[in-house]
PDB file of C-alpha atoms in Angstrom:
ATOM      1  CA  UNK A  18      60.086  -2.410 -15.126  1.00  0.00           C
ATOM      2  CA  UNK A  19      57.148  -0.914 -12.527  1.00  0.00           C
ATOM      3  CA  UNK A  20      57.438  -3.935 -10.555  1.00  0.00           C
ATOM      4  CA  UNK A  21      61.422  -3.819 -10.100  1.00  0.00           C
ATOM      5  CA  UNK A  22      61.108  -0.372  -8.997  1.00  0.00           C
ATOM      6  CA  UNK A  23      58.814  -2.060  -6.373  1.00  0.00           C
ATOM      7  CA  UNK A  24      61.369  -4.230  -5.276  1.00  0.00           C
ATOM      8  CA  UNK A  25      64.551  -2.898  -4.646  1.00  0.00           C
ATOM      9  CA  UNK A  26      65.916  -3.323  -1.059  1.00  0.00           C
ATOM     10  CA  UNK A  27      66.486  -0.553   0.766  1.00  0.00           C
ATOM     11  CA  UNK A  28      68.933  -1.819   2.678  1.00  0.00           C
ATOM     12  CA  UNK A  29      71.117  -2.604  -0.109  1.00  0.00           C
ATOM     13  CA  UNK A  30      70.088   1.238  -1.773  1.00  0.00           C
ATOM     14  CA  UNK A  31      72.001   2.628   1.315  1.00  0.00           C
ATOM     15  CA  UNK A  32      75.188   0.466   1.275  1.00  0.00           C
ATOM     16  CA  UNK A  33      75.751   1.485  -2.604  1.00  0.00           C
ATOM     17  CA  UNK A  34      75.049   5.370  -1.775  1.00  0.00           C
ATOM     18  CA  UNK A  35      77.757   5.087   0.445  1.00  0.00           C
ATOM     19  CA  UNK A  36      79.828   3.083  -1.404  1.00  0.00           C
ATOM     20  CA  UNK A  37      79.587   5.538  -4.837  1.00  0.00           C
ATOM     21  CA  UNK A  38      80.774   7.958  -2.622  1.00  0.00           C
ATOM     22  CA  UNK A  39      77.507   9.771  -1.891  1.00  0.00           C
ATOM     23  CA  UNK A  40      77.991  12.122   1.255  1.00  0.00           C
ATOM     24  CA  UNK A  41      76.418  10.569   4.565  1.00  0.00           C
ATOM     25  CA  UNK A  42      74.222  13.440   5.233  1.00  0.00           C
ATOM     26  CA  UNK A  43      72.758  13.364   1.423  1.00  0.00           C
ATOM     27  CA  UNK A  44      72.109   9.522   2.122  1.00  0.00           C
ATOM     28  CA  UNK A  45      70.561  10.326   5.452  1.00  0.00           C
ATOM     29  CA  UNK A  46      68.336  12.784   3.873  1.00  0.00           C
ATOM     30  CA  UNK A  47      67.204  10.280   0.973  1.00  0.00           C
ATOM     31  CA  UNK A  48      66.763   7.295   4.013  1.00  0.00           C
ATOM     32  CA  UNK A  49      64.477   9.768   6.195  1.00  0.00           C
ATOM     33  CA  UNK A  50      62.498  10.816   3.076  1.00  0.00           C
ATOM     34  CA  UNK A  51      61.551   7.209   3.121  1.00  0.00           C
ATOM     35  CA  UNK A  52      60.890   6.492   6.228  1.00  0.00           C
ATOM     36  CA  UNK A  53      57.718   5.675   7.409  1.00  0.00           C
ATOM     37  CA  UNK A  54      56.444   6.040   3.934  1.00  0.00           C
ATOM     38  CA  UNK A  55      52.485   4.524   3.352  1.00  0.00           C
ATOM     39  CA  UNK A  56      50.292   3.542   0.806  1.00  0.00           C
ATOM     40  CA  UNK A  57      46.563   2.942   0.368  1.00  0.00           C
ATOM     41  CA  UNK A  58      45.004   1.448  -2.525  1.00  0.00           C
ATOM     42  CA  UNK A  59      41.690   2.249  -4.505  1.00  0.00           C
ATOM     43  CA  UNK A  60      39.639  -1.009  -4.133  1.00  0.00           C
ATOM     44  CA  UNK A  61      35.928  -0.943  -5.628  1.00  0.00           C
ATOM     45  CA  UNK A  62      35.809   3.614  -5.113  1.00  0.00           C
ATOM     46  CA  UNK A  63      36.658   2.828  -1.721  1.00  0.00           C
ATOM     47  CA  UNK A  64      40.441   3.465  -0.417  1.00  0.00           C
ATOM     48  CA  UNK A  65      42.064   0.995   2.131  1.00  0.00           C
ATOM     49  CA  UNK A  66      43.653   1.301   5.140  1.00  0.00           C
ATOM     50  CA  UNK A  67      46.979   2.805   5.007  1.00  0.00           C
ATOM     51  CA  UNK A  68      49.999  -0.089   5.253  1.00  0.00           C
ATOM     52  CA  UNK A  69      53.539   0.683   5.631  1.00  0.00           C
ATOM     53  CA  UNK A  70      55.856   0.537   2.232  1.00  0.00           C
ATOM     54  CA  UNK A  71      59.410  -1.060   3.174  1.00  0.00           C
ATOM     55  CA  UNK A  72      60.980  -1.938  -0.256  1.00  0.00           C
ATOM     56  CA  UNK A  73      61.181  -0.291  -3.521  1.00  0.00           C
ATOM     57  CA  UNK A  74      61.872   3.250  -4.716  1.00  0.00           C
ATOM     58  CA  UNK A  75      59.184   5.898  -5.675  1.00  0.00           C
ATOM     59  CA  UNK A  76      57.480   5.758  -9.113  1.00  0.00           C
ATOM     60  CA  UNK A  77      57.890   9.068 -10.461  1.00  0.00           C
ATOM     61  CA  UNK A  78      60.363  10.327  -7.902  1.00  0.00           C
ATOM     62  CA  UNK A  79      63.048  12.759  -9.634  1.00  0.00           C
ATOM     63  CA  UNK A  80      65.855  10.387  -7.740  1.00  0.00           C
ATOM     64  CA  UNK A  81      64.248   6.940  -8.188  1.00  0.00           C
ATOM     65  CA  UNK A  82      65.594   6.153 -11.578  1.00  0.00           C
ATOM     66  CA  UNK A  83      69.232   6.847 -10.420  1.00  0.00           C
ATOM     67  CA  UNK A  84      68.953   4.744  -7.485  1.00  0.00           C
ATOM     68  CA  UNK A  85      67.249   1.775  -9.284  1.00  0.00           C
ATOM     69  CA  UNK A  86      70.125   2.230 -11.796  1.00  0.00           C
ATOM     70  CA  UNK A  87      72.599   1.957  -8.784  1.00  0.00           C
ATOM     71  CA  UNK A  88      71.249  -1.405  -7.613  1.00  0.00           C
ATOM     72  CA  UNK A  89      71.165  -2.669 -10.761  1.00  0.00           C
ATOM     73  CA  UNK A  90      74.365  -1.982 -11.682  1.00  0.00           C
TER      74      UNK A  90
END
């Protein structure tokens, strides 16, 4: 399941918000907390350089399983 989390399009995430009825400014809010989000990765104790994350909801996030359950529904 950790990798499907990983790929869910964003794109899509947006169109069902709106489409479940979700107000525009709580979608809005949800799209800019995701904006420009980055990730490094722990490689041999040493971290990488930062890259830009463009699919997939956060692991751990209190709204990511509700939104994964949206695009899989």
């Amino acid at each position: 399941m950790k990798k499907h989390f990983d790929s869910v399009d964003r794109q899509t995430l947006w169109k069902l918000l709106r489409r479940y009825g979700i107000p525009e400014k709580i979608t809005n809010i949800i799209r800019n907390s995701y904006e420009g989000m980055t990730c490094r990765v722990v490689h041999g104790r040493q971290l990488t350089v930062a890259f830009e994350v463009r699919t997939g909801v956060r692991q751990g996030g209190l709204l990511s399983p509700v939104m994964f359950l949206l695009t899989m529904d």
